[in-house]
Amino acid sequence: MGKHGFGKSFREDAMRNRFLPPGHRFLSAAWALIAVLLAALMMTVPAAAADRPLLVEGTQTIYLRVLTKPEASLHSSPGGPVAGELWPLQPVYVYAEQGGWYQVGRSLQKGPEGWIEQEASVPWLHNIVGAFASRGSRERQLFLKDHDALERLLNHETMPEMAQRMRIAAQADAAAPEGSEAQLDPAWGVLNIEPDEQVDINERFYLMPMLSFDETRHPLSLRKMLAMELASLPLGAPSEEGGGTQARIGVVFVVDTTQSMQPFIDKALEAVRVFIGLTEQDEGLKGRVDIGVVGYRDDPSWRKTQYRTKVFTPLEFGKGAAPAMQGLAAMQAMEGSSRGFTEDSVAGLDQAIQKTEWERPGAFDFAGRLVVVISDAGPKQLGDRYAQFPNKGAEYVRQIANAARVGVASIHIKAPSGRDNHEEAERQYRAMSRYLQESTELYYPVHAEDPQVFSDNINRAMLQLLGAVTGIDTSAQQAQLRTEAGHAPDATPVGLAMRMAYLGRVTGREAPSILKGWTVDTSFENARAEAIEPRLLVTRNQLSTMTEMMQRIIDLSDQSIASGSEDGFFDTLRDTVTGMAGDPNRLASQSFSTLGGVIAEFLERLPTYVRQTPIMAVTEHEWNNSPQLRTSVRENLKEKIEIYREFYTTGTLWTKLYDGQPDGEWVFAMPFDALP
């Protein structure tokens, strides 16, 4: 197992072309490439049809894959001599079946490599893996030996208490000396338990494939959830990186410095100074919090705007908070009006998240990572030509922040002058202010009608954030504020999740070693907390192909709008899919009534909620009769392209499953919510 590096020779020209701006690419009339948009997650068709793996029984488009058991060996022929070893739980394609043996290959590019016994494999009909969710608002998850044991626990009349008894016993047995009397009752069927520290799949990759699932409901809240059969085995040796680094907290303040902020910027900056001052006063925190400051405005070509983003103080590990004081002193609101009311906060956030060095392997690693945006205006809308990134919005910010394990908090100043923008701005700031799988949105509305209320509320928001991220008690400082506290999010789970994730990184904590076990994707005790996040295991080639396909869809849609032929869109799709059916190197379903129906076989194997995305459910009638829907689909795809580009170019997200694996087949566990 390895991470981070890719050979420059890998499909270099093709990759560069796929990520060129839309106007510089060949415009193909291949609307039907949506047919393999997600099907690409299951296959990349070999050049020769004879080298194709077998298809899953009863399907036309899904290749048969299995996972190797620990005892699996690669043989030159059925029953022949051993020709090599395979990783346990290695995903392999099945090319042939003969007398209890499978002919298998790890790579579609390389084809068959040898034979394994069927009994040394586990069927895997999906590309779905599990990833442990953040731990800020839940307990460690239990794994049960079979579906019956899981059902007994879920149907127990005191299920939360029973799950806690099982967990305590499992933890006691894990910590007890060898030979001690077991605390776990074998009848409970507990197989294993999640590690005590956070296991971050982006930082330390592990393979936890989902073998099967049932869609059910939480017995207490009746919320939908998945009962999942998972396999698990960590890959590679424990990491020693970061074990000796000092636990520090990094915070970047991103401040709107346009003219409309003039009445509030002094008090906002004073609240930031209070935040900084408290970190220096606390004995446990003193000298361990580093602060950065970024200002943002709007289109710099407009009048006296001067800059779009400006780094007043870069966040630097070990520099402390003092440099930020100088940066704040230099920050002023612009003199003239910017172009329109909404500002380019996405550009400021992109600067703070993407351009900050949050970790350097072997050197430093920020334990807490927070970006705080302060503004009285919402972000520019998707497609705004005056934005620095017209196709990047709230969803883009959330995805790149989560990939970097950075929390985003929004302090939204609600002034009377921006009343008509309040609702839309709140929607966008809430969307970008959710950390990983925690349900809390770090959104702090600060009403500005009364100067004293405004001053107290913005100081209270800063104190609450400080307490959440650092763990210190700020209740005494909050009690000194003269106005009563309004509703504010409980940010404590976010801070706890950050600290637990950091402990997992520096200790090299791994996923539990289980061959097969059952659990649910939701916490047994807290129905609102996700415990196991289902993800799609994609290769770098597949992500690149998906991006290219989405761009071609947009290009053809734009052409159709220009020519006034939107009603013929699905006809073009059907014609092209029919043409693809005659190509031995492509597999595509020709029967569909929705965009998602093109790949119905693949979608049938995904949980229902994944199949309910806005794009996949679009019918021909809806497409033809809703210009607003067509615009929404195109904007969604454009933003997803920007997200995929960031995923693609972030080397730390990609892992090789075996030595010598082609660069384009390195894998990334992509969250379901990143799908179109």
XYZ file of C-alpha atoms in Angstrom:
676
model
C 0.000 0.000 0.000
C 1.287 3.435 -0.851
C 0.129 7.011 -1.145
C 0.848 10.396 -2.635
C 2.895 9.807 -5.823
C 1.963 9.374 -9.477
C 4.200 8.760 -12.476
C 4.253 11.606 -14.978
C 3.991 9.223 -17.890
C 0.501 8.061 -16.913
C -1.850 9.040 -19.730
C -0.333 12.507 -19.404
C -1.690 14.079 -22.549
C -5.145 12.587 -22.081
C -5.340 13.722 -18.474
C -4.234 17.235 -19.326
C -6.866 17.451 -22.052
C -9.637 16.258 -19.753
C -9.032 19.063 -17.332
C -8.743 21.886 -19.855
C -11.392 24.630 -19.685
C -14.620 23.645 -21.495
C -14.099 25.980 -24.422
C -10.819 24.343 -25.343
C -12.081 20.810 -25.701
C -13.583 18.917 -28.565
C -17.387 19.166 -28.361
C -18.761 15.671 -28.807
C -22.423 14.920 -29.421
C -22.167 12.124 -26.865
C -25.013 12.949 -24.497
C -25.276 9.247 -23.869
C -22.027 9.184 -22.018
C -24.185 9.746 -18.940
C -24.854 6.040 -19.423
C -21.462 5.272 -18.020
C -21.083 8.243 -15.709
C -21.539 6.034 -12.664
C -21.124 2.722 -14.448
C -17.496 3.766 -14.857
C -17.234 3.152 -11.150
C -17.697 -0.533 -11.856
C -15.520 -0.911 -14.925
C -13.122 0.506 -17.453
C -13.521 -1.730 -20.472
C -10.381 -3.501 -21.726
C -9.244 -2.894 -25.272
C -10.026 -6.417 -26.435
C -13.472 -7.894 -25.832
C -11.893 -11.333 -25.282
C -10.094 -9.957 -22.205
C -13.275 -8.817 -20.504
C -14.111 -10.215 -17.075
C -17.293 -12.214 -16.647
C -20.549 -10.352 -16.088
C -22.574 -10.637 -12.892
C -25.370 -13.132 -13.558
C -28.519 -11.487 -14.921
C -26.791 -8.218 -15.858
C -25.499 -6.715 -19.070
C -23.041 -4.144 -17.748
C -21.531 -5.173 -14.394
C -18.283 -7.123 -14.162
C -17.931 -9.919 -11.613
C -15.539 -9.098 -8.791
C -14.505 -10.989 -5.656
C -12.381 -10.227 -2.605
C -9.551 -12.562 -1.679
C -9.469 -14.218 1.742
C -6.221 -14.176 3.763
C -5.366 -17.736 2.660
C -5.722 -16.992 -1.078
C -2.755 -17.776 -3.350
C -2.374 -17.090 -7.048
C -1.821 -20.220 -9.175
C -0.617 -20.535 -12.765
C -3.531 -22.885 -13.584
C -6.415 -24.570 -11.712
C -4.684 -26.810 -9.166
C -1.288 -25.791 -10.544
C 1.770 -24.420 -8.753
C 1.634 -21.214 -6.737
C 2.557 -18.255 -8.940
C 2.254 -15.416 -6.441
C 0.519 -13.942 -3.413
C -2.401 -11.542 -3.129
C -3.306 -9.060 -0.398
C -6.116 -10.249 1.871
C -9.365 -8.603 0.749
C -7.750 -7.729 -2.589
C -10.485 -6.770 -5.109
C -9.980 -8.858 -8.268
C -11.922 -9.280 -11.515
C -13.097 -12.769 -12.485
C -12.254 -13.663 -16.101
C -13.186 -17.357 -16.122
C -14.611 -20.087 -13.881
C -13.463 -23.711 -13.969
C -14.049 -26.561 -11.516
C -14.102 -24.517 -8.310
C -11.414 -22.073 -9.498
C -11.536 -18.471 -10.709
C -9.210 -16.934 -13.278
C -8.578 -13.466 -11.847
C -6.765 -10.205 -12.461
C -6.274 -7.153 -10.271
C -6.186 -4.707 -13.171
C -8.407 -4.304 -16.215
C -5.398 -2.854 -17.969
C -3.244 -5.948 -17.373
C -5.943 -8.633 -17.732
C -5.864 -12.147 -16.183
C -2.919 -12.935 -13.889
C -3.674 -16.443 -12.583
C -6.155 -18.645 -10.755
C -7.496 -18.772 -7.184
C -9.782 -21.252 -5.480
C -13.365 -20.040 -5.285
C -13.448 -20.934 -1.574
C -10.569 -18.485 -1.021
C -12.727 -15.544 -2.122
C -15.736 -13.519 -0.979
C -18.283 -12.197 -3.554
C -18.311 -8.389 -3.978
C -21.047 -7.142 -6.283
C -20.636 -3.438 -5.485
C -17.881 -0.883 -5.476
C -19.075 0.273 -2.059
C -16.800 0.510 0.972
C -17.448 1.679 4.511
C -15.577 4.524 6.217
C -15.776 5.347 9.911
C -17.617 8.624 10.399
C -16.388 11.411 12.682
C -16.722 10.667 16.386
C -17.888 13.954 17.882
C -21.434 12.847 18.742
C -21.417 9.070 19.024
C -19.870 6.048 20.742
C -17.633 3.372 19.200
C -19.522 1.182 16.744
C -20.065 -2.533 17.351
C -19.636 -5.304 14.770
C -21.804 -8.417 15.160
C -20.969 -11.901 13.879
C -24.047 -12.302 11.662
C -27.324 -10.726 10.588
C -29.303 -12.602 13.263
C -27.132 -11.177 16.050
C -27.614 -7.673 14.650
C -31.383 -8.176 14.445
C -31.493 -9.362 18.067
C -29.723 -6.206 19.196
C -31.882 -3.871 17.085
C -35.088 -5.513 18.347
C -34.073 -5.516 22.008
C -36.565 -3.425 24.004
C -33.710 -1.538 25.695
C -31.449 -1.479 22.650
C -29.318 1.599 23.593
C -28.581 0.223 27.059
C -27.851 -3.233 25.633
C -25.457 -1.781 23.037
C -23.661 0.107 25.811
C -23.313 -3.092 27.897
C -21.823 -4.881 24.889
C -19.434 -1.987 24.240
C -18.204 -1.810 27.834
C -17.599 -5.561 27.889
C -15.805 -5.497 24.530
C -13.581 -2.633 25.710
C -12.810 -4.448 28.968
C -11.851 -7.635 27.126
C -9.621 -5.696 24.732
C -7.756 -4.068 27.636
C -7.573 -7.166 29.863
C -4.382 -9.265 30.188
C -4.258 -12.454 28.167
C -5.959 -15.324 29.995
C -8.384 -13.098 31.917
C -12.022 -14.104 32.217
C -14.003 -12.783 29.252
C -16.613 -10.111 29.933
C -18.401 -10.555 26.609
C -21.214 -13.081 26.560
C -20.686 -15.236 23.424
C -24.448 -15.311 22.937
C -24.389 -11.582 22.179
C -22.495 -12.280 18.968
C -20.107 -9.312 19.249
C -17.276 -9.804 16.766
C -15.282 -6.586 17.184
C -15.474 -2.913 18.084
C -14.347 0.306 16.423
C -10.957 1.607 17.655
C -10.973 4.156 20.448
C -9.418 6.900 18.284
C -10.769 8.167 14.967
C -9.704 6.101 11.949
C -9.538 8.555 9.037
C -9.729 6.822 5.666
C -8.233 9.850 3.890
C -5.212 9.947 6.203
C -4.638 6.210 6.624
C -6.405 4.168 3.986
C -8.139 0.941 4.959
C -10.327 -1.346 2.897
C -13.720 -2.089 4.454
C -15.807 -3.357 1.521
C -19.567 -3.691 1.858
C -20.528 -7.250 0.914
C -24.296 -6.860 1.262
C -26.856 -4.567 2.866
C -30.473 -4.288 3.952
C -32.394 -1.040 4.061
C -34.167 -0.742 7.392
C -35.147 1.861 10.018
C -33.669 2.850 13.347
C -35.833 1.225 16.043
C -36.078 4.443 18.088
C -36.379 7.282 15.580
C -37.622 5.225 12.601
C -35.084 7.067 10.414
C -33.887 5.140 7.381
C -30.577 3.335 7.857
C -28.490 0.543 6.334
C -27.721 -2.798 7.937
C -24.385 -3.716 6.339
C -22.212 -6.786 6.050
C -18.643 -5.493 5.996
C -15.201 -6.989 5.682
C -12.158 -5.175 7.023
C -8.402 -5.411 6.957
C -5.869 -2.570 7.366
C -3.330 -2.232 4.552
C 0.376 -1.891 5.233
C 2.404 -1.185 8.345
C 1.399 1.402 10.988
C 2.471 4.911 10.113
C 4.977 6.685 12.323
C 4.483 10.080 10.711
C 3.435 12.888 13.000
C 3.854 10.929 16.243
C 6.329 13.427 17.646
C 4.668 16.640 16.540
C 3.204 19.131 18.996
C -0.606 19.305 19.044
C -1.436 22.803 17.808
C -4.608 24.499 16.606
C -4.777 26.479 13.381
C -7.488 29.094 12.757
C -7.840 31.294 9.678
C -10.267 34.228 9.807
C -11.719 35.153 6.407
C -13.195 38.653 6.629
C -15.404 40.537 4.175
C -13.778 43.975 3.802
C -16.239 45.547 1.344
C -17.975 48.870 1.988
C -21.166 47.352 3.445
C -19.069 45.916 6.306
C -17.853 49.371 7.378
C -20.350 49.759 10.278
C -19.428 46.304 11.661
C -15.831 45.608 10.807
C -14.315 47.296 13.876
C -16.461 45.281 16.299
C -15.940 42.109 14.246
C -12.185 42.560 14.362
C -12.371 43.330 18.086
C -14.174 40.001 18.575
C -11.330 38.293 16.721
C -8.865 40.013 19.059
C -10.849 38.730 22.063
C -10.615 35.232 20.583
C -6.848 35.588 20.166
C -6.388 37.113 23.614
C -8.144 34.248 25.378
C -5.933 31.683 23.678
C -2.918 33.462 25.131
C -4.421 33.699 28.621
C -5.279 30.008 28.987
C -2.359 28.041 30.472
C -3.207 24.917 28.490
C -3.465 26.801 25.190
C -0.853 29.502 25.535
C 1.501 29.408 22.592
C -0.360 26.495 20.912
C -2.826 28.403 18.707
C -1.687 29.802 15.366
C -3.836 32.411 13.595
C -4.087 33.491 9.968
C -6.084 36.392 8.508
C -7.478 36.695 4.966
C -9.550 39.563 3.594
C -11.807 39.318 0.553
C -13.873 41.655 -1.571
C -15.115 41.213 -5.131
C -14.147 41.704 -8.776
C -10.906 43.770 -8.534
C -11.520 45.444 -11.895
C -14.475 47.343 -10.407
C -13.702 50.880 -9.253
C -11.823 50.932 -5.919
C -12.128 47.244 -5.075
C -8.290 46.861 -5.224
C -8.158 43.132 -4.453
C -10.320 40.036 -4.556
C -8.474 38.194 -1.799
C -5.554 39.348 0.317
C -3.551 37.399 2.875
C -2.910 39.804 5.756
C -1.345 37.098 7.943
C -0.525 33.595 6.645
C -1.235 30.694 8.972
C 2.156 29.234 9.900
C 2.798 26.369 12.275
C 4.408 27.519 15.506
C 4.108 31.282 14.836
C 1.364 31.818 17.405
C -1.259 34.571 17.438
C 0.887 37.710 17.625
C 1.409 38.115 13.841
C -2.374 38.076 13.356
C -2.724 41.190 15.507
C -0.613 43.093 12.989
C -2.695 41.740 10.129
C -5.933 42.818 11.798
C -4.555 46.323 12.354
C -3.968 46.673 8.614
C -7.464 45.502 7.641
C -9.971 48.179 6.555
C -13.246 48.252 4.677
C -13.027 49.588 1.108
C -14.068 53.170 0.424
C -16.380 52.698 -2.547
C -19.106 50.232 -3.426
C -18.254 46.826 -4.860
C -20.095 45.273 -7.812
C -23.458 44.287 -6.319
C -24.374 43.190 -2.788
C -23.143 39.585 -2.788
C -19.372 39.202 -2.470
C -16.790 36.620 -3.494
C -16.599 34.750 -0.189
C -15.923 31.478 -2.033
C -12.661 32.983 -3.341
C -11.675 33.952 0.217
C -12.537 30.521 1.580
C -10.735 28.776 -1.267
C -7.645 30.853 -0.453
C -7.825 29.944 3.243
C -8.512 26.229 2.769
C -6.472 25.373 -0.310
C -3.453 27.642 0.104
C -2.836 26.933 3.790
C -0.350 24.210 4.712
C -2.322 22.295 7.338
C 0.195 19.494 7.650
C 3.638 18.455 6.487
C 4.346 14.719 6.915
C 7.010 14.116 9.523
C 7.156 17.802 10.457
C 3.827 19.148 11.713
C 0.088 18.529 11.754
C -2.586 20.926 13.037
C -4.742 18.987 15.503
C -7.605 21.485 15.158
C -8.281 23.113 11.787
C -10.842 25.900 11.518
C -11.710 28.584 8.970
C -14.102 31.321 10.130
C -15.806 33.503 7.526
C -17.299 36.833 8.722
C -19.627 38.665 6.332
C -22.872 40.583 5.998
C -23.494 39.239 2.462
C -23.942 35.842 0.891
C -21.594 34.256 -1.660
C -22.029 34.961 -5.334
C -24.408 32.634 -7.161
C -23.136 29.762 -9.264
C -22.485 30.973 -12.794
C -21.752 34.592 -11.800
C -19.223 35.719 -14.402
C -17.684 38.234 -12.005
C -16.737 35.568 -9.466
C -13.184 34.262 -9.471
C -14.585 30.727 -9.722
C -18.023 30.932 -11.394
C -18.637 27.183 -10.998
C -17.615 26.883 -7.353
C -20.209 27.323 -4.629
C -21.156 26.154 -1.144
C -20.981 22.443 -2.019
C -17.479 22.894 -3.438
C -16.348 24.647 -0.239
C -17.774 21.876 1.952
C -16.186 19.070 -0.083
C -12.675 20.581 -0.224
C -12.841 21.543 3.457
C -13.888 18.033 4.476
C -11.185 16.489 2.298
C -8.632 18.648 4.145
C -10.319 17.924 7.514
C -10.964 21.642 7.984
C -14.053 22.920 9.762
C -15.799 25.966 8.286
C -17.733 28.302 10.582
C -19.896 31.147 9.239
C -20.584 34.314 11.230
C -23.370 35.896 9.197
C -24.064 39.518 10.091
C -27.740 40.192 9.392
C -27.965 43.921 8.811
C -31.171 45.678 7.648
C -29.495 46.703 4.381
C -29.121 43.067 3.316
C -32.564 41.867 4.410
C -33.496 40.552 0.949
C -30.329 38.458 0.841
C -30.568 36.986 4.346
C -32.462 33.802 3.454
C -30.277 32.841 0.483
C -27.061 33.745 2.294
C -28.082 31.629 5.286
C -28.851 28.664 3.019
C -25.410 28.795 1.435
C -23.463 29.418 4.644
C -25.279 26.568 6.386
C -24.470 24.256 3.474
C -20.737 24.920 3.680
C -20.552 24.903 7.502
C -21.086 21.194 8.242
C -17.984 19.279 9.346
C -17.696 15.748 7.988
C -20.640 13.624 9.176
C -21.514 15.764 12.193
C -25.089 17.050 12.039
C -24.156 20.417 13.585
C -23.903 23.356 11.196
C -21.402 25.936 12.441
C -23.629 28.800 11.356
C -23.867 31.841 13.645
C -26.408 34.519 12.659
C -25.581 37.873 14.258
C -28.357 40.456 14.121
C -27.089 44.004 13.685
C -30.119 46.215 14.332
C -28.907 47.115 17.829
C -25.182 47.937 18.316
C -24.975 46.382 21.802
C -26.787 43.189 20.741
C -24.498 42.939 17.721
C -21.354 43.387 19.810
C -22.404 40.805 22.393
C -23.597 38.256 19.836
C -20.456 38.341 17.720
C -18.322 38.021 20.862
C -20.493 35.131 22.038
C -20.086 33.368 18.675
C -16.304 33.701 18.947
C -16.311 32.368 22.518
C -18.456 29.380 21.578
C -16.183 28.537 18.663
C -13.095 28.873 20.841
C -14.523 26.529 23.438
C -15.548 23.954 20.848
C -12.272 23.793 18.954
C -9.941 24.009 21.951
C -11.995 22.343 24.677
C -11.577 25.230 27.155
C -14.511 26.522 29.188
C -15.618 29.988 28.037
C -18.877 30.088 30.005
C -17.531 32.719 32.436
C -16.675 35.103 29.600
C -20.067 34.500 27.969
C -21.826 35.255 31.262
C -20.265 38.731 31.291
C -22.078 39.708 28.082
C -25.006 41.994 28.783
C -27.554 40.589 26.345
C -29.175 37.175 26.597
C -27.857 34.416 24.371
C -29.982 33.486 21.405
C -29.988 30.105 19.712
C -26.508 28.965 18.722
C -25.228 25.646 17.366
C -23.519 23.269 19.765
C -20.085 23.119 18.191
C -18.673 20.782 20.855
C -19.060 17.596 18.719
C -17.071 19.243 15.917
C -14.173 20.124 18.200
C -14.229 16.644 19.724
C -14.265 15.062 16.258
C -11.227 17.143 15.238
C -9.268 16.109 18.336
C -10.140 12.421 17.969
C -9.200 12.469 14.285
C -5.846 14.002 15.224
C -5.195 11.300 17.824
C -5.969 8.676 15.191
C -3.511 10.271 12.765
C -0.578 10.541 15.145
C -1.048 7.089 16.704
C -1.471 5.332 13.348
C -4.735 3.781 14.539
C -6.144 1.212 12.111
C -9.525 -0.265 11.307
C -10.424 -3.438 13.248
C -9.370 -6.671 11.590
C -12.530 -8.628 10.807
C -13.183 -10.930 7.894
C -16.958 -10.491 7.827
C -19.287 -8.783 10.280
C -22.603 -6.937 10.485
C -23.339 -3.442 11.748
C -25.485 -0.418 10.847
C -24.496 2.911 9.315
C -26.107 4.793 12.224
C -25.095 4.989 15.876
C -27.048 2.486 17.973
C -27.699 5.109 20.668
C -27.930 8.315 18.624
C -30.117 7.985 15.544
C -28.946 11.371 14.233
C -25.266 10.372 14.191
C -23.740 8.541 11.248
C -21.314 5.808 12.322
C -20.252 4.112 9.075
C -20.292 6.241 5.932
C -20.851 4.256 2.704
C -18.523 5.432 -0.085
C -17.738 4.512 -3.678
C -14.251 3.158 -4.345
C -13.149 4.906 -7.549
C -9.908 4.863 -9.492
C -8.117 7.928 -10.789
C -8.938 6.868 -14.359
C -12.620 6.563 -13.500
C -12.769 9.986 -11.874
C -11.063 11.510 -14.910
C -13.520 9.776 -17.242
C -16.497 10.906 -15.170
C -15.250 14.492 -15.356
C -14.812 14.307 -19.103
C -18.285 12.829 -19.538
C -19.965 15.496 -17.437
C -18.196 18.216 -19.414
C -19.403 16.712 -22.672
C -22.960 16.633 -21.343
C -22.713 20.326 -20.520
C -21.202 21.135 -23.913
C -23.952 19.335 -25.810
C -26.636 20.884 -23.624
C -25.239 24.355 -24.339
C -25.247 23.570 -28.058
C -28.871 22.436 -27.833
C -29.864 25.664 -26.103
C -28.110 27.727 -28.757
C -29.852 25.832 -31.544
C -33.253 25.726 -29.815
C -33.405 21.914 -29.976
C -33.732 21.037 -26.284
C -36.760 18.814 -26.959
C -34.580 16.439 -28.956
C -32.099 15.897 -26.154
C -33.262 12.416 -25.090
C -33.569 11.316 -28.723
C -29.894 12.156 -29.189
C -29.185 10.169 -26.040
C -31.029 7.098 -27.339
C -29.395 7.288 -30.761
C -25.948 7.468 -29.269
C -26.560 4.596 -26.819
C -27.822 2.475 -29.700
C -24.605 3.213 -31.544
C -22.583 2.312 -28.459
C -24.303 -1.071 -28.251
C -22.499 -2.136 -31.422
C -19.091 -1.250 -30.020
C -17.479 -4.339 -28.432
C -15.419 -2.110 -26.151
C -18.420 -0.415 -24.522
C -21.268 -1.764 -22.428
C -24.416 0.351 -22.109
C -28.069 -0.205 -21.260
C -30.417 0.848 -24.070
C -33.645 0.876 -22.045
C -34.180 3.972 -19.932
C -36.718 6.701 -19.183
C -34.620 8.848 -16.817
C -31.017 9.944 -16.792
C -30.414 7.514 -13.955
C -32.311 4.749 -15.722
C -29.541 4.491 -18.283
C -27.505 2.706 -15.633
C -30.382 1.017 -13.814
C -28.429 -2.219 -13.227
C -25.745 -0.378 -11.310
C -28.220 1.785 -9.403
C -30.255 -1.254 -8.354
C -27.284 -2.294 -6.234
C -26.955 1.035 -4.457
C -28.996 2.152 -1.439
C -32.252 3.900 -2.337
C -31.196 7.316 -1.070
C -28.254 7.332 -3.500
C -30.623 6.823 -6.403
C -32.625 9.925 -5.421
C -30.122 12.543 -6.578
C -31.616 15.506 -8.488
C -29.919 14.568 -11.762
C -30.488 10.820 -11.816
C -34.269 11.116 -11.405
C -34.816 13.544 -14.323
C -37.294 12.213 -16.901
C -37.532 13.197 -20.554
C -40.810 15.020 -19.901
C -39.293 16.991 -17.023
C -36.245 17.881 -19.077
C -38.293 19.072 -22.050
C -40.696 21.146 -19.974
C -38.503 22.802 -17.377
C -35.841 25.305 -18.452
C -35.187 25.924 -14.748
C -34.460 22.216 -14.212
C -32.089 22.114 -17.173
C -30.222 25.116 -15.778
C -30.041 23.499 -12.331
C -28.665 20.243 -13.778
C -25.974 22.084 -15.723
C -24.933 24.186 -12.700
C -24.803 21.081 -10.508
C -22.576 19.305 -13.021
C -20.268 22.309 -13.401
C -19.722 22.527 -9.639
C -19.162 18.755 -9.410
C -16.499 19.056 -12.139
C -14.629 21.600 -10.008
C -14.879 19.256 -6.997
C -13.624 16.293 -9.036
C -10.684 18.342 -10.316
C -9.664 19.044 -6.740
C -10.032 15.357 -5.818
C -8.020 14.352 -8.879
C -5.093 16.664 -8.191
C -4.902 16.034 -4.423
C -2.303 13.278 -4.311
C -2.845 12.465 -0.629
C -6.363 11.179 -1.386
C -5.102 8.346 -3.617
C -3.774 4.942 -2.549
C -2.271 2.003 -4.426
C -3.625 -1.383 -3.376
C -0.542 -3.357 -4.415
C 3.003 -2.748 -5.597
C 3.200 -2.101 -9.312
C -0.446 -1.045 -9.619
C -0.835 1.324 -12.603
C -1.104 4.947 -11.472
C -4.514 5.345 -13.066
C -5.911 2.496 -10.959
C -4.949 3.973 -7.582
C -8.131 4.359 -5.533
C -10.054 6.973 -3.550
C -13.088 6.317 -1.334
C -15.431 9.029 -2.652
C -18.360 10.167 -0.470
C -21.807 9.453 -1.872
C -22.737 13.118 -1.530
C -20.067 13.991 -4.095
C -22.017 12.147 -6.808
C -23.869 14.297 -9.383
